[in-house]
Structure formats: C-alpha cells, structure tokens
mmCIF file of C-alpha atoms in Angstrom:
data_model
loop_
_atom_site.group_PDB
_atom_site.id
_atom_site.type_symbol
_atom_site.label_atom_id
_atom_site.label_comp_id
_atom_site.label_asym_id
_atom_site.label_seq_id
_atom_site.Cartn_x
_atom_site.Cartn_y
_atom_site.Cartn_z
ATOM 1 C CA UNK A 25 111.812 -115.649 -132.337
ATOM 2 C CA UNK A 26 114.543 -116.169 -134.544
ATOM 3 C CA UNK A 27 117.846 -117.801 -132.833
ATOM 4 C CA UNK A 28 121.391 -117.621 -134.150
ATOM 5 C CA UNK A 29 124.627 -119.202 -133.408
ATOM 6 C CA UNK A 30 127.600 -116.771 -132.994
ATOM 7 C CA UNK A 31 130.243 -116.621 -135.477
ATOM 8 C CA UNK A 32 133.653 -118.019 -134.553
ATOM 9 C CA UNK A 33 134.850 -114.250 -134.846
ATOM 10 C CA UNK A 34 132.407 -113.366 -132.205
ATOM 11 C CA UNK A 35 133.295 -115.969 -129.759
ATOM 12 C CA UNK A 36 135.006 -115.234 -126.523
ATOM 13 C CA UNK A 37 138.813 -115.610 -126.341
ATOM 14 C CA UNK A 38 139.701 -116.270 -122.785
ATOM 15 C CA UNK A 39 143.545 -115.403 -123.051
ATOM 16 C CA UNK A 40 142.884 -111.918 -124.466
ATOM 17 C CA UNK A 41 140.246 -111.283 -121.863
ATOM 18 C CA UNK A 42 142.547 -112.204 -119.012
ATOM 19 C CA UNK A 43 145.109 -109.724 -120.423
ATOM 20 C CA UNK A 44 142.512 -106.996 -120.663
ATOM 21 C CA UNK A 45 141.226 -107.939 -117.164
ATOM 22 C CA UNK A 46 144.748 -107.816 -115.673
ATOM 23 C CA UNK A 47 145.381 -104.402 -117.409
ATOM 24 C CA UNK A 48 141.893 -102.953 -115.979
ATOM 25 C CA UNK A 49 142.865 -104.206 -112.424
ATOM 26 C CA UNK A 50 146.244 -102.574 -112.598
ATOM 27 C CA UNK A 51 144.573 -99.463 -113.897
ATOM 28 C CA UNK A 52 141.906 -99.579 -111.157
ATOM 29 C CA UNK A 53 143.576 -96.697 -109.007
ATOM 30 C CA UNK A 54 143.778 -94.260 -111.991
ATOM 31 C CA UNK A 55 140.003 -95.180 -112.760
ATOM 32 C CA UNK A 56 138.953 -94.508 -109.404
ATOM 33 C CA UNK A 57 140.048 -90.853 -109.645
ATOM 34 C CA UNK A 58 137.539 -90.001 -112.407
ATOM 35 C CA UNK A 59 134.302 -88.300 -111.169
ATOM 36 C CA UNK A 60 131.560 -90.661 -110.497
ATOM 37 C CA UNK A 61 133.663 -93.793 -110.448
ATOM 38 C CA UNK A 62 134.039 -96.246 -107.593
ATOM 39 C CA UNK A 63 136.885 -96.626 -105.136
ATOM 40 C CA UNK A 64 139.737 -98.656 -106.481
ATOM 41 C CA UNK A 65 141.854 -100.807 -106.771
ATOM 42 C CA UNK A 66 139.744 -103.715 -105.643
ATOM 43 C CA UNK A 67 141.418 -106.956 -104.743
ATOM 44 C CA UNK A 68 139.116 -109.912 -104.073
ATOM 45 C CA UNK A 69 139.896 -113.201 -102.355
ATOM 46 C CA UNK A 70 136.686 -114.606 -103.711
ATOM 47 C CA UNK A 71 136.812 -113.984 -107.591
ATOM 48 C CA UNK A 72 139.526 -113.999 -110.281
ATOM 49 C CA UNK A 73 141.072 -110.673 -111.005
ATOM 50 C CA UNK A 74 139.811 -110.412 -114.518
ATOM 51 C CA UNK A 75 136.199 -110.725 -113.289
ATOM 52 C CA UNK A 76 136.764 -108.141 -110.522
ATOM 53 C CA UNK A 77 138.332 -105.812 -112.952
ATOM 54 C CA UNK A 78 135.498 -105.839 -115.469
ATOM 55 C CA UNK A 79 132.877 -105.628 -112.525
ATOM 56 C CA UNK A 80 134.778 -102.517 -111.429
ATOM 57 C CA UNK A 81 134.292 -100.975 -114.728
ATOM 58 C CA UNK A 82 130.555 -102.020 -115.083
ATOM 59 C CA UNK A 83 129.793 -100.434 -111.710
ATOM 60 C CA UNK A 84 131.843 -97.319 -112.372
ATOM 61 C CA UNK A 85 130.381 -96.703 -115.876
ATOM 62 C CA UNK A 86 126.768 -97.523 -115.041
ATOM 63 C CA UNK A 87 127.019 -95.166 -111.934
ATOM 64 C CA UNK A 88 128.073 -92.285 -114.120
ATOM 65 C CA UNK A 89 125.283 -92.923 -116.522
ATOM 66 C CA UNK A 90 122.638 -93.199 -113.575
ATOM 67 C CA UNK A 91 121.721 -96.619 -114.728
ATOM 68 C CA UNK A 92 120.621 -99.645 -112.388
ATOM 69 C CA UNK A 93 121.039 -103.226 -113.538
ATOM 70 C CA UNK A 94 119.404 -106.531 -112.780
ATOM 71 C CA UNK A 95 120.716 -110.080 -113.416
ATOM 72 C CA UNK A 96 118.946 -113.269 -114.283
ATOM 73 C CA UNK A 97 121.152 -116.153 -114.081
ATOM 74 C CA UNK A 98 120.873 -119.971 -114.573
ATOM 75 C CA UNK A 99 124.158 -121.728 -115.264
ATOM 76 C CA UNK A 100 126.287 -119.080 -113.727
ATOM 77 C CA UNK A 101 124.337 -119.442 -110.491
ATOM 78 C CA UNK A 102 124.634 -115.736 -109.231
ATOM 79 C CA UNK A 103 128.367 -115.186 -110.242
ATOM 80 C CA UNK A 104 127.459 -112.034 -112.200
ATOM 81 C CA UNK A 105 125.660 -110.421 -109.200
ATOM 82 C CA UNK A 106 128.544 -111.654 -106.931
ATOM 83 C CA UNK A 107 131.103 -109.947 -109.015
ATOM 84 C CA UNK A 108 129.189 -106.668 -108.995
ATOM 85 C CA UNK A 109 128.692 -106.845 -105.357
ATOM 86 C CA UNK A 110 132.454 -107.348 -104.776
ATOM 87 C CA UNK A 111 132.785 -103.729 -105.720
ATOM 88 C CA UNK A 112 132.216 -100.737 -103.148
ATOM 89 C CA UNK A 113 129.429 -98.651 -104.188
ATOM 90 C CA UNK A 114 127.643 -101.321 -106.248
ATOM 91 C CA UNK A 115 124.284 -100.610 -104.293
ATOM 92 C CA UNK A 116 123.993 -97.441 -106.549
ATOM 93 C CA UNK A 117 123.861 -99.734 -109.616
ATOM 94 C CA UNK A 118 122.651 -103.210 -108.835
ATOM 95 C CA UNK A 119 118.955 -103.280 -108.107
ATOM 96 C CA UNK A 120 118.626 -107.264 -107.756
ATOM 97 C CA UNK A 121 119.679 -110.412 -108.991
ATOM 98 C CA UNK A 122 117.658 -113.611 -109.840
ATOM 99 C CA UNK A 123 119.091 -117.132 -109.797
ATOM 100 C CA UNK A 124 116.561 -119.142 -111.619
ATOM 101 C CA UNK A 125 118.275 -122.601 -111.965
ATOM 102 C CA UNK A 126 115.183 -124.767 -112.449
ATOM 103 C CA UNK A 127 112.610 -124.363 -115.271
ATOM 104 C CA UNK A 128 110.085 -123.924 -112.599
ATOM 105 C CA UNK A 129 112.107 -120.984 -111.018
ATOM 106 C CA UNK A 130 112.222 -119.360 -114.506
ATOM 107 C CA UNK A 131 108.564 -119.651 -114.849
ATOM 108 C CA UNK A 132 107.641 -118.509 -111.355
ATOM 109 C CA UNK A 133 110.109 -115.681 -110.625
ATOM 110 C CA UNK A 134 110.769 -114.387 -114.227
ATOM 111 C CA UNK A 135 107.393 -115.187 -115.852
ATOM 112 C CA UNK A 136 109.010 -117.142 -118.525
ATOM 113 C CA UNK A 137 106.151 -118.800 -120.672
ATOM 114 C CA UNK A 138 106.030 -122.511 -120.271
ATOM 115 C CA UNK A 139 105.465 -122.827 -124.183
ATOM 116 C CA UNK A 140 108.915 -121.289 -124.736
ATOM 117 C CA UNK A 141 110.542 -123.713 -122.350
ATOM 118 C CA UNK A 142 108.753 -126.627 -124.142
ATOM 119 C CA UNK A 143 109.419 -125.390 -127.696
ATOM 120 C CA UNK A 144 112.841 -124.059 -127.534
ATOM 121 C CA UNK A 145 114.352 -125.258 -124.250
ATOM 122 C CA UNK A 146 115.961 -123.500 -121.324
ATOM 123 C CA UNK A 147 119.143 -123.010 -123.116
ATOM 124 C CA UNK A 148 117.675 -120.977 -126.125
ATOM 125 C CA UNK A 149 117.720 -117.332 -127.030
ATOM 126 C CA UNK A 150 113.939 -117.322 -126.746
ATOM 127 C CA UNK A 151 114.259 -118.328 -123.114
ATOM 128 C CA UNK A 152 117.024 -115.902 -121.988
ATOM 129 C CA UNK A 153 115.193 -113.081 -123.846
ATOM 130 C CA UNK A 154 112.100 -113.850 -121.772
ATOM 131 C CA UNK A 155 114.258 -114.121 -118.616
ATOM 132 C CA UNK A 156 115.716 -110.741 -119.318
ATOM 133 C CA UNK A 157 112.112 -109.195 -119.864
ATOM 134 C CA UNK A 158 111.040 -110.943 -116.659
ATOM 135 C CA UNK A 159 113.976 -109.434 -114.662
ATOM 136 C CA UNK A 160 113.082 -105.937 -115.844
ATOM 137 C CA UNK A 161 109.335 -106.529 -115.100
ATOM 138 C CA UNK A 162 110.162 -107.639 -111.511
ATOM 139 C CA UNK A 163 112.646 -104.949 -110.704
ATOM 140 C CA UNK A 164 113.554 -101.202 -110.999
ATOM 141 C CA UNK A 165 116.341 -101.792 -113.284
ATOM 142 C CA UNK A 166 117.193 -99.925 -116.547
ATOM 143 C CA UNK A 167 118.875 -102.852 -118.152
ATOM 144 C CA UNK A 168 118.812 -106.734 -117.542
ATOM 145 C CA UNK A 169 121.180 -109.481 -118.722
ATOM 146 C CA UNK A 170 120.060 -113.059 -118.677
ATOM 147 C CA UNK A 171 122.258 -116.309 -118.898
ATOM 148 C CA UNK A 172 121.468 -119.922 -119.450
ATOM 149 C CA UNK A 173 123.690 -122.637 -120.568
ATOM 150 C CA UNK A 174 125.110 -126.246 -120.202
ATOM 151 C CA UNK A 175 128.265 -125.941 -117.986
ATOM 152 C CA UNK A 176 128.995 -129.644 -117.905
ATOM 153 C CA UNK A 177 130.169 -132.279 -117.449
ATOM 154 C CA UNK A 178 126.777 -133.753 -118.435
ATOM 155 C CA UNK A 179 123.756 -132.394 -120.209
ATOM 156 C CA UNK A 180 125.022 -131.905 -123.664
ATOM 157 C CA UNK A 181 123.487 -132.962 -126.901
ATOM 158 C CA UNK A 182 124.683 -132.778 -130.538
ATOM 159 C CA UNK A 183 122.835 -129.576 -131.269
ATOM 160 C CA UNK A 184 123.777 -128.048 -127.770
ATOM 161 C CA UNK A 185 127.003 -129.632 -126.459
ATOM 162 C CA UNK A 186 128.604 -128.910 -123.172
ATOM 163 C CA UNK A 187 129.929 -125.301 -123.198
ATOM 164 C CA UNK A 188 126.860 -123.933 -124.996
ATOM 165 C CA UNK A 189 125.829 -120.839 -123.347
ATOM 166 C CA UNK A 190 122.975 -118.195 -124.484
ATOM 167 C CA UNK A 191 122.840 -114.526 -123.471
ATOM 168 C CA UNK A 192 120.185 -111.767 -123.776
ATOM 169 C CA UNK A 193 120.276 -108.135 -122.724
ATOM 170 C CA UNK A 194 116.940 -106.024 -122.355
ATOM 171 C CA UNK A 195 116.613 -102.395 -121.804
ATOM 172 C CA UNK A 196 113.496 -100.726 -120.162
ATOM 173 C CA UNK A 197 111.548 -98.809 -122.920
ATOM 174 C CA UNK A 198 113.400 -100.390 -125.746
ATOM 175 C CA UNK A 199 110.829 -102.099 -128.107
ATOM 176 C CA UNK A 200 113.439 -102.973 -130.770
ATOM 177 C CA UNK A 201 114.538 -106.513 -131.864
ATOM 178 C CA UNK A 202 115.624 -108.820 -129.220
ATOM 179 C CA UNK A 203 119.171 -108.720 -128.294
ATOM 180 C CA UNK A 204 120.677 -112.335 -127.783
ATOM 181 C CA UNK A 205 123.223 -114.666 -128.868
ATOM 182 C CA UNK A 206 124.532 -118.299 -128.379
ATOM 183 C CA UNK A 207 128.249 -118.997 -127.744
ATOM 184 C CA UNK A 208 130.187 -122.054 -127.226
ATOM 185 C CA UNK A 209 133.169 -122.135 -124.719
ATOM 186 C CA UNK A 210 135.780 -124.845 -125.047
ATOM 187 C CA UNK A 211 136.968 -124.212 -121.513
ATOM 188 C CA UNK A 212 137.603 -127.933 -120.578
ATOM 189 C CA UNK A 213 135.954 -127.719 -117.274
ATOM 190 C CA UNK A 214 132.558 -126.526 -115.642
ATOM 191 C CA UNK A 215 134.185 -123.843 -113.827
ATOM 192 C CA UNK A 216 135.885 -122.420 -116.951
ATOM 193 C CA UNK A 217 132.660 -122.304 -118.884
ATOM 194 C CA UNK A 218 131.119 -120.580 -115.923
ATOM 195 C CA UNK A 219 134.020 -118.063 -115.686
ATOM 196 C CA UNK A 220 133.780 -117.183 -119.428
ATOM 197 C CA UNK A 221 130.149 -116.820 -119.300
ATOM 198 C CA UNK A 222 130.334 -114.410 -116.503
ATOM 199 C CA UNK A 223 132.803 -112.105 -118.362
ATOM 200 C CA UNK A 224 130.542 -112.249 -121.290
ATOM 201 C CA UNK A 225 127.482 -111.191 -119.136
ATOM 202 C CA UNK A 226 129.421 -108.413 -117.392
ATOM 203 C CA UNK A 227 130.516 -107.034 -120.965
ATOM 204 C CA UNK A 228 126.639 -106.905 -121.977
ATOM 205 C CA UNK A 229 126.087 -104.579 -118.824
ATOM 206 C CA UNK A 230 128.447 -101.960 -120.053
ATOM 207 C CA UNK A 231 126.494 -98.721 -121.259
#
C-alpha cells in the first residue's frame, strides 16, 4: 500500500477552522429548522465550540442521508465519538466507536494484521486503512474513519515527528483505492494536536 505525505496546501489551518466552527455554531439554530436535522443550537461544557459545531453538521447531514458511522481512534482516545454523542439525536447516526490505543487492541478489536504494524508501524496509512476496514467489519456502519498519530510530547522520530497524524476513511461496498493521508500539526501541545486531529476526522465523516 502506497503511503503519501499531504502537501502543505492540504494541511489543516487551525485559525480558519476555528472561524468556520464559530460560524457554524452561531448558525446552529437555523440549521436545526431544516428537515432531518438535529435540534440546535448545541452548547457543550465538555468540548470546544468548533468541534461541537462540526459534530452537529456531521450528525445532521448523515441523518438526512440515512448513513451510520463508526470511529476507530488511537491518539484521539475517543474524542471523535465523544463529539458526536454531544449532539442530541446522534444515536441515529453513530453505530459504535473503537478506542484502540495499543497495538494489541488494534490487532484484537479491529483485525489489523500484525505484519502491517511490524512493517509500516501503527502511525501509517496502511495501519489506519486496516483500522477503518476493521471498524466496518465489526459494526453496522456505512462509513468508518480511523485515526492514529503521535500527539507528544515524546514518541516522535525524524521521519514521523510529534504532531504526525494519519487518517483513513472506508465506505461499505467501496472497493476503490484506499482513502488515507498523513498530516503534521504544529500545535505546540498534545491537546492541540488531538484537537486538530478530531476536526479533520469529523470532516471525513461528512457525506
């Protein structure tokens, strides 16, 4: 499986995303009036507003399309699933979430082949693609997103420094090319890397 590093133009821009998230949150009441959308606005004491705003959109749009989703998370530790479950009505969309932090969990819960982890490492497109496929296999979801990365402050290397996160999305019945990419977030803290990774994963769950 060929791996690629995302171009600079593809990388996440946190400032722009915060602005988009704030706009979506302010527009939550209007969005809630559309047929098939979820109640709004949604205010959370648990998660940042830009994450909640994007989760609101993910739940609403997938509900309108009749799609169920699953998550397979490593470095985000369940933040993507937590964001979705902050939204009333998310039970119509979220089938289940897997938090597979260790390599053993990836093998046991998501059927990631050991040779993939040994050859490419847990932070690789090959690994997250296998994680996403495993999430589909072990759920009733129509689409799954997988995340693995190095949030820091330790664990980085010259080829995969702290802030490196890989993503993959798999759709049931889609036999096309694997969808995956590697990004690097210069957030300056473990929390910021995880926040940015959560936003990217939520974007991947939009229809």
